[in-house]
Amino acid sequence: MTIAERIMARHSSANTSRSGICKALTVALLFTAATGLQAKMDDARVYEPVAPTIDQARANILIARQLQFTHFRDLGMSDELSGDVFDAYLEYLDGQRIYLTQEDLNKFDRVKTQLGSALKTGQLQPGFDIYNLVQQRVIDRLRFALNLVGQGIDQLDFNRNESILLDRSDASWEADQQALDELWVKRIKNAVLAQRLNGADDETIEDNLQRRYEGQLKRAYQARSEDAFQAYMNAFTGMWDPHTSYFSPRTSENFNINMSLSLEGIGAVLQSDNEYTKVVRLVPGGPASKQGQLQPADRIVSVTQEDEKAVNVIGWRLDEVVDLIRGPRNSVVTLEVIPANASDETITKAIAIKRDEVKLEEQSASKDVIELERGGSDYKIGVITIPTFYADFQAMQAGDPNYKSTTRDVRKLIAELEQDGVNGLVIDLRNNGGGALHEANDLVGLFIDQGPTVQIRNANNDVQVLNDEDPSIAYDGPLVVLTNRMSASASEIFAGAIQDYGRGLVVGSQTFGKGTVQAVRPLNHGQLKITQSKFYRVSGGSTQHKGVIPDIEIPSRIDKKRIGEDALDHALPWDQIEAVPHTRYFDFSGIIDELRKRHDERFATSPEFGLLQQEIDFLKKQREMDSVSLNMDERKNQHEQIERTRLTIANARRELRGEAPFESLEELEDWQDQQAADLDTTDDELDFVIREGGDIMADMLELDQHMASILTPQQYAAQTPTQ
């Protein structure tokens, strides 16, 4: 045990009168040791502050003008805005409040109220001063961490009744250097505990932590002027809305950092999230989507190439992480991620993904058939899954009469299903993040006569109405549309139009709520992606923020507090404009209560839903944990309880599939490793949510027949003009 640790051990049992002295001695000794050792190993490196360039100042002025005069939101440059930009900037640079102290923040009290006017005129130095201070504090912290690990983690005491806050984004800033030192001792203890509980020995843990902190330290010394400018501009542009952002010249080359289509990668959209790189969404048909383990909101900890050591990417720039993940086609990259549902950021899993291009045919719509019995009648329900709204623009422009698009493919699938004699149709839009707007417009047209499909309002309050001009209808039978939280943009336009027209029922969970339109505008230095208009349904309500609310709800594992437009800071609000004339094809008010009742009764006895609800409750309990113990015995008990629950849920799912249960957690993890190594874990079996969509459709058909038998022909025709 080091002198500092012995003092801390005494401090934990000391009386109140001695606690302040012990605390001061502990921090002083730890800091002195850290400084001394680091001076030996790193005395040659000095942080060089970054400074703004003339090109950046000019770009800043152009950005400010664009925001003020062309953005959808009318937001002035006020003192209040200055404070909000300051807070957002610190959120980006030190979102977990682990580098700066309250003493540091006090130095910027005067600057905090002046950022708005400075940004308006291209005065970037205040933002760069803040950036440089944070970088220096990052270096100080990492030096401290390296020293502590270098002394040997066996010197740390895990017998105390201590805990650490998992999410410090709303915590108070630590008062001074001493308090921050104590916090970092706890952070390192937490990292050590997590790896010990995962079976790593102390030598491996020390090596892992040293490589992690040395990698972050190297990045901190390599800070560039462009890093500071992009961070500062995004804190500024984010005041208008979360989809307005600045792209540096390098980032502009990889617009949206989207590793998809012609780019060889894993098919994922990534973004920075404090020190981490976070998965925003998966590209349908892409390698990650097909492999099945990577999920939205997972955070990437390390990247491993074939036959190489893992590279820790915490603290890396987004473009560098993307470059590391990309690679030759058919090669394998392994991502170590913190799962979105992890109880704390020390829980990770490895996911192996084979790189490939995302082929258009693998994003194409597909069909299936469900056969059901209801009230003595047999029903065949067609299912069409649409992963994205796509169109082969090159083939279209070349005049290819067989070019692929969502609408053309769905029309063909409908014709094939009708030849099979289906009685109803389910459209699955779950995890469909959108795509080509004109395809959403045309797809609505397959199910309605001529009419409006969506309204688009710009910053000048001018409203454009998109219409289906084709009077033909590809399918006029009963319809169910499945959605979830990852259904966004064009998916919401389609689902909202089907709901407004009374053309079908929306089933599932509330959609994402992305109801804005962006344009990319060139600057003298980089580009600005700016929100310029907003989508509205034909009934007048926006899809922004609220999304589409399903007629029949099915719970989801996805945490709505973390994923969705309403989970984003400064998101544009929901509002409404005038509705446009549109036909109501069916009034579901007479049967919706009975449909919901039958749905609830099925789910009350459904083993699949029972398991889903068990998972949701488990994940909710995990997310509600705001701290974890640093006591070894207590943490081990908590860890074992979580793992037992994981095993129970995994075995329950295997039982539903008629598979033998795992005897132990080790057996489960070995199986998961095999699945990851297999690189193709797709499950072709129709999931129970699709089957429930089919059951709801069968209920609709049965109730429709019942209504037809009790209503007069005139009443029935008035209620169901196109059925």
XYZ file of C-alpha atoms in Angstrom:
723
model
C 0.000 0.000 0.000
C 1.359 3.442 -0.929
C 1.660 6.233 1.611
C -1.250 7.979 -0.080
C -3.413 4.851 0.129
C -2.537 4.307 3.779
C -3.509 7.883 4.522
C -6.779 7.412 2.614
C -7.458 4.217 4.563
C -6.919 6.057 7.814
C -9.057 8.903 6.548
C -12.004 6.556 5.956
C -12.082 5.603 9.646
C -10.905 8.871 11.164
C -13.116 11.044 13.298
C -14.584 14.253 11.981
C -11.972 16.514 13.548
C -9.133 14.810 11.645
C -10.877 14.249 8.286
C -9.942 17.555 6.684
C -6.221 17.152 7.448
C -6.129 13.572 6.141
C -7.945 14.564 2.977
C -5.470 17.359 2.287
C -2.471 15.098 2.940
C -3.891 12.349 0.727
C -4.459 14.614 -2.242
C -1.122 16.376 -1.800
C 0.777 13.101 -1.737
C -1.093 11.672 -4.723
C -0.583 14.805 -6.766
C 3.118 15.054 -5.810
C 3.685 11.409 -6.751
C 1.844 11.858 -10.036
C 3.787 14.963 -10.939
C 7.142 13.448 -10.014
C 6.736 10.199 -11.914
C 5.219 11.875 -14.943
C 8.085 14.349 -15.058
C 10.458 11.406 -15.538
C 8.427 9.687 -18.246
C 7.053 12.693 -20.122
C 9.149 15.773 -19.394
C 9.854 16.375 -23.096
C 6.241 16.976 -24.065
C 4.560 20.328 -23.566
C 1.072 21.237 -24.720
C 1.145 23.852 -27.459
C -2.006 26.020 -27.298
C -3.965 26.182 -30.558
C -5.001 29.488 -32.116
C -7.715 30.536 -34.574
C -6.946 31.279 -38.208
C -8.193 34.063 -40.439
C -10.138 31.524 -42.547
C -11.870 30.252 -39.424
C -12.834 33.768 -38.359
C -14.358 34.424 -41.778
C -16.221 31.120 -41.683
C -17.540 32.024 -38.225
C -19.013 35.284 -39.542
C -20.657 33.478 -42.464
C -22.100 30.849 -40.125
C -23.541 33.527 -37.835
C -25.215 35.261 -40.787
C -26.679 32.028 -42.136
C -28.073 31.115 -38.730
C -29.647 34.513 -38.190
C -31.199 34.951 -41.605
C -31.873 31.504 -43.132
C -32.442 29.026 -40.301
C -35.980 27.839 -39.640
C -35.770 29.014 -36.022
C -35.648 32.769 -35.402
C -33.073 33.101 -32.642
C -31.315 36.334 -31.769
C -27.777 36.898 -30.474
C -28.573 37.670 -26.822
C -26.728 37.464 -23.502
C -28.849 34.418 -22.747
C -27.543 32.789 -25.926
C -23.981 33.511 -24.779
C -24.557 31.562 -21.589
C -26.177 28.689 -23.457
C -23.279 28.475 -25.936
C -20.827 28.478 -23.040
C -22.686 25.638 -21.307
C -22.988 23.613 -24.530
C -19.296 24.114 -25.283
C -18.313 22.842 -21.842
C -20.760 19.960 -22.285
C -18.861 18.966 -25.415
C -15.389 19.436 -23.917
C -16.059 18.074 -20.423
C -19.547 16.619 -20.379
C -18.884 14.368 -17.378
C -17.232 17.201 -15.402
C -14.050 15.253 -14.755
C -11.397 17.699 -16.000
C -12.384 21.206 -14.931
C -13.013 22.508 -11.420
C -15.246 25.266 -10.183
C -12.081 27.338 -9.756
C -11.445 26.948 -13.495
C -14.984 27.969 -14.370
C -14.773 31.069 -12.225
C -12.033 32.339 -14.531
C -14.581 32.576 -17.357
C -17.369 34.394 -15.520
C -16.864 37.564 -17.558
C -16.325 35.768 -20.880
C -19.486 33.684 -20.468
C -21.783 36.644 -21.173
C -19.796 37.919 -24.159
C -19.567 34.889 -26.410
C -22.640 35.844 -28.456
C -21.301 39.188 -29.638
C -17.828 37.718 -30.162
C -19.178 34.921 -32.356
C -21.206 37.394 -34.372
C -18.046 39.262 -35.360
C -15.612 36.387 -35.777
C -13.718 36.894 -32.497
C -12.762 33.310 -31.754
C -10.069 33.764 -29.127
C -12.400 33.377 -26.086
C -13.543 29.973 -27.353
C -9.959 28.913 -28.052
C -8.870 30.020 -24.568
C -11.509 27.739 -23.066
C -10.439 24.881 -25.337
C -6.768 25.270 -24.437
C -7.491 25.285 -20.721
C -9.570 22.109 -21.020
C -6.816 20.382 -23.026
C -4.254 21.273 -20.386
C -6.557 19.929 -17.670
C -7.077 16.738 -19.683
C -3.311 16.274 -19.813
C -3.031 16.889 -16.060
C -5.710 14.299 -15.323
C -4.212 11.662 -17.614
C -0.789 12.160 -16.090
C -2.342 11.676 -12.674
C -4.091 8.492 -13.834
C -0.946 7.053 -15.413
C 0.997 7.652 -12.242
C -1.611 5.978 -10.074
C -1.758 2.931 -12.348
C 2.030 2.897 -12.566
C 2.316 2.508 -8.801
C 0.393 -0.758 -9.075
C -3.335 -1.261 -8.760
C -2.725 -3.676 -5.897
C -2.143 -0.534 -3.840
C -5.805 0.463 -4.181
C -8.188 -0.331 -1.336
C -11.494 -1.943 -2.328
C -12.763 -2.605 1.192
C -14.222 0.827 1.840
C -17.887 1.658 1.585
C -17.473 4.013 -1.345
C -19.506 4.562 -4.484
C -19.158 6.553 -7.695
C -21.758 8.443 -9.711
C -22.297 6.852 -13.122
C -23.486 9.940 -14.980
C -21.949 13.224 -13.878
C -23.491 15.402 -16.603
C -25.764 17.071 -14.036
C -23.362 16.865 -11.095
C -21.740 19.899 -9.519
C -18.233 20.750 -10.648
C -15.615 19.633 -8.159
C -14.480 22.594 -6.079
C -10.729 22.355 -6.633
C -7.765 20.195 -7.607
C -7.891 18.144 -4.411
C -11.518 17.143 -4.910
C -10.837 16.251 -8.540
C -7.898 14.059 -7.516
C -10.183 12.120 -5.179
C -12.738 11.684 -7.972
C -10.075 10.265 -10.296
C -8.904 7.772 -7.708
C -12.512 6.544 -7.635
C -12.719 6.462 -11.449
C -9.640 4.266 -11.665
C -10.952 2.003 -8.911
C -14.174 1.624 -10.860
C -12.298 0.694 -14.040
C -10.165 -1.839 -12.165
C -13.167 -3.411 -10.442
C -15.072 -3.851 -13.689
C -12.158 -5.630 -15.367
C -11.489 -7.834 -12.340
C -15.117 -8.904 -12.328
C -14.793 -9.753 -16.021
C -11.921 -12.119 -15.195
C -8.852 -10.016 -16.067
C -5.758 -10.310 -13.877
C -4.058 -7.246 -12.429
C -1.178 -7.291 -14.904
C -3.602 -7.263 -17.835
C -5.695 -4.550 -16.211
C -2.659 -2.330 -15.636
C -1.587 -2.812 -19.243
C -5.106 -2.021 -20.520
C -5.386 1.144 -18.441
C -1.895 2.365 -19.291
C -2.546 1.921 -23.014
C -5.908 3.666 -22.661
C -4.551 6.694 -20.823
C -1.372 6.919 -22.923
C -3.492 6.865 -26.088
C -5.709 9.640 -24.775
C -2.680 11.624 -23.662
C -1.120 11.335 -27.100
C -4.335 12.662 -28.657
C -4.471 15.563 -26.215
C -0.971 16.673 -27.243
C -1.979 16.428 -30.900
C -4.871 18.896 -30.586
C -5.346 20.976 -33.718
C -6.795 24.385 -34.327
C -9.513 22.751 -36.436
C -10.561 20.572 -33.474
C -11.190 23.637 -31.343
C -12.987 25.475 -34.151
C -15.304 22.586 -35.020
C -16.193 21.992 -31.358
C -16.852 25.692 -30.794
C -18.916 26.117 -33.952
C -21.039 23.057 -33.165
C -21.748 24.368 -29.673
C -22.828 27.587 -31.400
C -24.896 26.073 -34.241
C -26.495 23.573 -31.850
C -28.354 26.430 -30.179
C -30.630 26.569 -33.224
C -31.295 22.820 -33.395
C -29.370 19.540 -33.055
C -29.262 18.878 -36.804
C -27.544 22.152 -37.674
C -23.800 21.660 -37.569
C -20.460 22.757 -38.967
C -18.315 20.395 -41.053
C -14.591 21.048 -41.188
C -12.937 20.666 -44.605
C -11.918 17.089 -43.751
C -15.302 16.161 -42.305
C -16.974 17.600 -45.390
C -15.264 14.899 -47.438
C -17.170 12.298 -45.409
C -20.513 14.055 -45.125
C -22.338 12.713 -42.069
C -19.431 10.299 -41.435
C -21.638 7.678 -43.086
C -19.763 4.447 -43.732
C -22.218 3.131 -46.271
C -23.035 2.692 -49.941
C -19.798 2.923 -51.955
C -17.622 3.255 -48.832
C -16.173 0.014 -47.516
C -16.890 -0.178 -43.816
C -19.467 -1.571 -41.422
C -22.561 0.395 -42.472
C -23.071 2.624 -39.450
C -23.621 6.323 -38.832
C -21.478 7.612 -35.964
C -21.215 10.810 -33.967
C -19.137 12.202 -31.099
C -20.576 11.815 -27.616
C -18.255 13.460 -25.087
C -15.125 11.244 -25.031
C -16.816 8.450 -26.948
C -17.854 7.708 -30.507
C -21.522 6.704 -30.461
C -23.535 4.664 -32.945
C -26.439 6.795 -34.196
C -28.041 4.265 -36.515
C -27.245 1.256 -38.669
C -27.551 1.313 -42.438
C -30.156 -1.283 -43.513
C -28.542 -4.141 -45.366
C -25.104 -3.115 -44.144
C -22.567 -5.423 -42.459
C -23.354 -4.245 -38.913
C -27.107 -4.508 -39.445
C -26.781 -8.020 -40.867
C -24.410 -9.150 -38.119
C -27.042 -8.069 -35.626
C -25.122 -7.259 -32.437
C -24.212 -3.560 -32.787
C -27.087 -1.316 -31.688
C -27.927 2.422 -31.776
C -26.519 4.305 -28.753
C -23.689 1.780 -28.273
C -20.430 3.629 -27.525
C -17.144 2.467 -29.051
C -14.248 1.902 -26.648
C -11.646 0.225 -28.878
C -11.113 -0.962 -32.451
C -9.152 -4.121 -33.322
C -7.904 -5.066 -36.773
C -7.278 -8.703 -37.689
C -4.214 -10.138 -35.884
C -3.457 -6.803 -34.207
C -3.822 -5.403 -30.701
C -6.887 -3.409 -29.747
C -6.578 0.366 -30.151
C -8.392 2.322 -27.452
C -10.289 5.195 -29.122
C -11.730 6.986 -26.083
C -10.993 10.663 -26.590
C -10.265 10.280 -30.311
C -11.608 12.584 -32.976
C -14.574 11.232 -34.875
C -12.881 11.260 -38.270
C -9.943 9.265 -36.880
C -12.246 6.608 -35.419
C -14.026 6.343 -38.758
C -10.723 5.939 -40.601
C -9.749 3.158 -38.192
C -13.040 1.295 -38.658
C -12.941 1.484 -42.429
C -10.801 -1.030 -44.250
C -10.537 -3.541 -47.108
C -13.635 -5.422 -48.106
C -14.054 -8.852 -46.438
C -11.596 -7.983 -43.666
C -12.802 -8.198 -40.068
C -12.860 -5.353 -37.570
C -13.759 -5.937 -33.914
C -15.399 -3.159 -31.955
C -15.359 -3.134 -28.183
C -18.481 -1.224 -27.177
C -20.335 -0.118 -24.099
C -23.830 -1.438 -24.868
C -26.629 1.115 -24.822
C -28.309 -0.851 -22.041
C -25.168 -1.301 -19.898
C -25.550 -0.414 -16.227
C -22.277 1.553 -16.323
C -19.550 2.446 -18.787
C -17.150 -0.223 -17.519
C -19.318 -3.012 -18.982
C -18.235 -3.789 -22.538
C -18.586 -6.463 -25.204
C -16.643 -7.274 -28.366
C -18.416 -7.376 -31.748
C -16.672 -8.747 -34.841
C -17.974 -7.378 -38.155
C -16.848 -8.248 -41.675
C -16.409 -5.091 -43.745
C -18.285 -4.840 -47.005
C -20.120 -2.441 -49.263
C -23.818 -1.853 -48.700
C -25.504 -3.119 -51.840
C -28.783 -1.612 -52.979
C -30.378 -5.031 -53.402
C -29.670 -5.814 -49.749
C -31.657 -2.723 -48.746
C -34.597 -3.731 -50.901
C -38.111 -4.373 -49.678
C -38.989 -8.026 -49.096
C -42.172 -10.025 -48.500
C -43.531 -12.864 -46.392
C -46.903 -14.447 -45.605
C -48.550 -15.253 -42.267
C -51.448 -17.712 -42.110
C -53.908 -17.246 -39.235
C -57.324 -18.490 -38.138
C -59.928 -16.230 -36.613
C -63.551 -17.015 -35.799
C -63.565 -20.165 -37.920
C -62.097 -18.374 -40.940
C -58.574 -18.742 -42.328
C -56.648 -15.605 -43.275
C -53.458 -15.049 -45.228
C -51.649 -11.848 -44.218
C -48.959 -10.395 -46.450
C -45.941 -8.745 -44.827
C -43.692 -6.280 -46.666
C -40.537 -5.151 -44.856
C -39.063 -1.839 -46.025
C -35.585 -1.208 -44.521
C -35.125 2.236 -46.095
C -36.580 4.565 -48.743
C -34.170 4.018 -51.619
C -33.843 4.783 -55.302
C -31.099 3.979 -57.787
C -30.666 7.540 -59.044
C -27.880 6.664 -61.487
C -29.963 4.008 -63.232
C -32.954 6.356 -63.201
C -30.966 9.169 -64.858
C -29.523 6.711 -67.368
C -33.054 5.830 -68.477
C -32.966 2.240 -67.244
C -36.625 1.108 -67.344
C -35.915 -1.473 -64.590
C -34.221 0.825 -62.087
C -34.810 -0.085 -58.453
C -36.764 2.049 -56.002
C -38.863 1.488 -52.905
C -42.146 2.270 -54.631
C -41.465 0.153 -57.731
C -40.349 -2.811 -55.634
C -43.293 -2.591 -53.227
C -45.737 -2.380 -56.151
C -44.308 -5.660 -57.500
C -44.436 -7.315 -54.083
C -48.073 -6.278 -53.618
C -48.970 -7.825 -56.971
C -47.231 -11.064 -55.995
C -48.966 -11.168 -52.599
C -52.355 -10.562 -54.174
C -51.688 -13.469 -56.519
C -51.060 -15.533 -53.368
C -54.534 -14.497 -52.198
C -53.636 -12.441 -49.127
C -56.527 -10.910 -47.180
C -54.587 -8.043 -45.602
C -51.206 -6.333 -45.654
C -48.658 -5.403 -42.968
C -45.957 -2.842 -43.833
C -42.949 -3.118 -41.498
C -41.125 0.218 -41.098
C -39.316 -0.600 -37.851
C -35.715 0.663 -37.839
C -36.327 2.453 -41.152
C -34.462 5.739 -40.710
C -35.882 7.355 -43.844
C -34.230 8.134 -47.160
C -35.568 9.589 -50.402
C -38.493 11.953 -49.734
C -40.055 11.454 -53.177
C -40.181 7.703 -52.490
C -42.214 8.284 -49.319
C -44.555 10.483 -51.356
C -44.884 7.873 -54.128
C -45.322 5.008 -51.669
C -48.301 6.724 -50.047
C -49.724 6.962 -53.552
C -49.854 3.172 -53.830
C -52.575 3.131 -51.155
C -54.643 6.260 -51.906
C -56.269 7.957 -54.837
C -54.801 11.319 -55.829
C -54.152 13.670 -52.939
C -51.619 15.453 -50.719
C -49.043 13.398 -48.807
C -46.956 15.897 -46.803
C -46.574 19.641 -46.242
C -43.209 21.411 -46.036
C -42.950 24.844 -44.397
C -39.817 26.982 -44.741
C -38.432 29.781 -42.568
C -40.556 32.368 -44.419
C -43.721 30.402 -43.547
C -44.243 29.452 -47.180
C -45.870 26.023 -47.369
C -45.280 23.544 -50.185
C -47.640 20.573 -50.494
C -46.394 17.361 -52.089
C -49.084 15.378 -53.862
C -49.676 11.935 -55.263
C -50.576 12.693 -58.863
C -51.198 9.075 -59.870
C -54.918 8.163 -59.640
C -54.200 4.431 -59.624
C -54.175 2.434 -56.375
C -51.920 -0.616 -56.091
C -53.652 -1.948 -52.983
C -57.022 -0.948 -51.537
C -57.382 -3.604 -48.824
C -56.889 -3.355 -45.054
C -53.486 -2.185 -43.897
C -51.295 -2.197 -40.751
C -48.047 -0.203 -40.491
C -45.445 -1.282 -37.913
C -43.174 1.395 -36.410
C -40.679 1.769 -33.590
C -38.480 4.490 -32.119
C -35.949 4.094 -34.943
C -38.577 4.775 -37.643
C -37.715 8.311 -38.738
C -38.111 11.021 -41.355
C -39.594 9.512 -44.551
C -40.976 6.594 -42.503
C -42.863 9.069 -40.341
C -44.240 10.852 -43.394
C -45.607 7.574 -44.763
C -47.004 6.335 -41.423
C -48.527 9.734 -40.653
C -50.236 9.940 -44.058
C -51.672 6.405 -43.758
C -52.999 7.323 -40.311
C -54.445 10.678 -41.424
C -56.181 9.169 -44.429
C -57.669 6.409 -42.265
C -56.052 4.050 -44.730
C -54.658 1.761 -42.055
C -53.630 1.390 -38.420
C -50.196 2.281 -37.048
C -48.958 -0.338 -34.571
C -45.787 -0.356 -32.466
C -44.055 2.435 -30.590
C -43.755 6.188 -31.004
C -41.462 7.092 -33.899
C -38.248 9.131 -33.703
C -39.718 12.573 -34.361
C -37.292 13.800 -37.046
C -39.472 16.272 -38.901
C -36.947 18.778 -40.233
C -35.156 19.257 -43.549
C -31.497 20.251 -43.833
C -29.405 21.715 -46.624
C -25.611 21.776 -46.892
C -24.154 25.153 -47.762
C -20.509 25.769 -48.683
C -18.389 28.194 -46.695
C -14.973 29.614 -47.387
C -13.734 26.979 -44.941
C -15.795 23.786 -44.622
C -19.579 23.524 -44.862
C -22.669 24.327 -42.814
C -25.538 21.836 -42.558
C -28.523 24.001 -41.663
C -32.184 23.282 -40.951
C -34.275 25.208 -43.425
C -37.759 23.697 -43.307
C -40.110 21.436 -41.413
C -42.464 18.560 -42.302
C -46.192 18.628 -41.505
C -48.795 15.954 -41.967
C -51.816 16.506 -44.200
C -53.837 16.886 -40.976
C -51.618 19.866 -40.060
C -49.584 18.423 -37.175
C -45.814 18.254 -37.460
C -43.877 14.995 -37.331
C -41.143 16.986 -35.565
C -40.443 16.188 -31.909
C -43.614 14.163 -31.367
C -43.264 11.735 -34.253
C -46.205 9.458 -35.053
C -48.156 8.056 -32.106
C -49.329 4.484 -32.834
C -52.993 3.526 -32.691
C -52.013 0.352 -30.827
C -48.829 0.492 -28.779
C -46.254 -2.268 -28.322
C -43.524 -1.576 -25.737
C -39.906 -1.484 -26.877
C -36.481 -2.114 -25.364
C -35.300 1.218 -26.782
C -34.920 3.928 -24.139
C -36.962 6.915 -25.344
C -35.095 9.189 -22.942
C -31.851 8.532 -24.820
C -32.986 7.961 -28.406
C -35.378 10.214 -30.289
C -35.771 13.826 -31.307
C -37.285 14.818 -27.976
C -34.161 13.445 -26.265
C -31.949 15.971 -28.110
C -31.038 19.389 -26.733
C -32.605 22.396 -28.475
C -34.781 20.268 -30.766
C -37.386 22.286 -32.651
C -40.792 21.948 -30.972
C -43.940 20.289 -32.249
C -46.512 22.639 -33.751
C -49.208 22.569 -36.385
C -50.449 24.453 -39.410
C -53.666 24.342 -41.416
C -54.737 20.928 -42.605
C -55.116 20.323 -46.340
C -58.219 18.617 -47.761
C -57.875 14.835 -47.762
C -60.178 11.841 -47.802
C -60.834 9.618 -44.767
C -61.001 6.086 -46.165
C -62.072 4.328 -42.985
C -63.250 5.313 -39.527
C -61.606 2.959 -37.027
C -63.362 4.476 -34.015
C -65.992 1.735 -34.062
C -63.489 -1.103 -33.736
C -60.321 0.363 -32.216
C -61.312 -0.325 -28.595
C -62.053 -3.960 -29.394
C -58.776 -4.273 -31.328
C -56.835 -2.910 -28.360
C -58.673 -5.194 -25.970
C -57.833 -8.291 -28.029
C -54.249 -7.156 -28.395
C -53.917 -6.676 -24.617
C -55.447 -10.094 -23.957
C -53.009 -11.791 -26.340
C -50.037 -10.050 -24.794
C -51.195 -10.883 -21.269
C -50.720 -14.584 -22.067
C -47.916 -14.317 -24.655
C -44.599 -15.824 -23.471
C -42.732 -13.666 -26.003
C -44.299 -10.485 -24.663
C -43.750 -11.628 -21.092
C -40.070 -12.060 -21.882
C -39.934 -8.679 -23.642
C -41.536 -7.002 -20.618
C -39.046 -8.772 -18.347
C -36.181 -7.408 -20.447
C -37.670 -3.910 -20.471
C -38.065 -3.956 -16.682
C -34.511 -5.250 -16.267
C -33.071 -2.581 -18.562
C -35.106 0.124 -16.854
C -33.777 -0.953 -13.474
C -30.245 -0.871 -14.875
C -30.737 2.606 -16.315
C -32.146 3.887 -13.032
C -28.921 3.004 -11.212
C -27.212 6.355 -10.631
C -24.134 4.985 -8.850
C -22.138 1.795 -8.305
C -20.258 0.547 -5.280
C -16.453 0.560 -5.122
C -16.497 -2.094 -2.421
C -15.280 -5.359 -3.939
C -17.710 -7.667 -2.140
C -20.733 -5.456 -2.695
C -19.848 -4.864 -6.364
C -19.298 -8.594 -6.905
C -22.734 -9.397 -5.474
C -24.332 -6.758 -7.686
C -22.440 -8.043 -10.734
C -23.483 -11.656 -10.073
C -27.126 -10.645 -9.669
C -27.070 -8.859 -13.025
C -25.395 -11.825 -14.707
C -27.926 -14.271 -13.232
C -30.723 -12.151 -14.695
C -28.987 -12.133 -18.077
C -28.713 -15.910 -17.986
C -32.353 -16.313 -16.962
C -33.573 -14.120 -19.839
C -31.276 -15.824 -22.364
C -32.488 -19.274 -21.307
C -36.122 -18.173 -21.424
C -35.606 -17.099 -25.025
C -33.929 -20.399 -25.890
C -36.814 -22.283 -24.323
C -39.268 -20.399 -26.546
C -37.231 -21.544 -29.552
C -37.037 -25.145 -28.336
C -33.304 -24.907 -27.660
C -31.413 -26.357 -24.706
C -30.704 -23.868 -21.881
C -27.186 -22.707 -21.016
C -25.807 -24.368 -17.906
C -23.780 -21.328 -16.893
C -23.018 -17.746 -17.783
C -19.654 -18.886 -19.167
C -21.487 -21.146 -21.612
C -23.713 -18.230 -22.669
C -20.676 -15.991 -23.237
C -18.875 -18.710 -25.205
C -21.945 -19.028 -27.422
C -22.029 -15.239 -27.896
C -18.350 -15.304 -28.894
C -19.113 -18.010 -31.442
C -21.980 -15.932 -32.798
C -19.668 -12.939 -33.153
C -17.033 -15.073 -34.892
C -19.668 -16.475 -37.251
C -20.219 -12.940 -38.608
C -23.708 -13.849 -39.785
C -26.198 -14.096 -36.940
C -29.332 -13.026 -38.765
C -32.518 -14.767 -37.644
C -34.923 -15.518 -40.475
C -37.804 -16.422 -38.182
C -40.627 -13.887 -38.170
C -40.513 -12.055 -34.862
C -43.526 -11.914 -32.602
C -44.170 -8.201 -33.302
C -44.731 -8.999 -36.986
C -46.964 -11.882 -35.981
C -48.888 -9.539 -33.705
C -49.331 -7.180 -36.651
C -50.834 -10.131 -38.503
C -53.105 -10.948 -35.551
C -54.360 -7.355 -35.421
C -55.036 -7.549 -39.154
C -56.991 -10.800 -38.679
C -59.004 -9.099 -35.920
C -59.753 -6.204 -38.291
C -60.966 -8.583 -40.973
C -63.184 -10.485 -38.547
C -64.649 -7.292 -37.069
C -65.127 -5.859 -40.559
C -67.173 -8.898 -41.544
C -69.185 -8.556 -38.358
C -69.881 -4.859 -39.056
C -70.891 -5.676 -42.614
C -73.462 -8.126 -41.267
C -75.083 -5.656 -38.842
C -75.002 -2.423 -40.889
C -77.197 -1.541 -43.819
C -75.402 -1.488 -47.183
C -75.642 2.317 -47.189
C -74.134 2.606 -43.690
C -71.362 0.171 -44.513
C -70.518 1.885 -47.805
C -70.390 5.267 -46.041
C -68.028 3.887 -43.423
C -65.743 1.953 -45.762
C -65.708 3.617 -49.176
C -62.605 1.807 -50.415
C -62.721 -1.499 -48.509
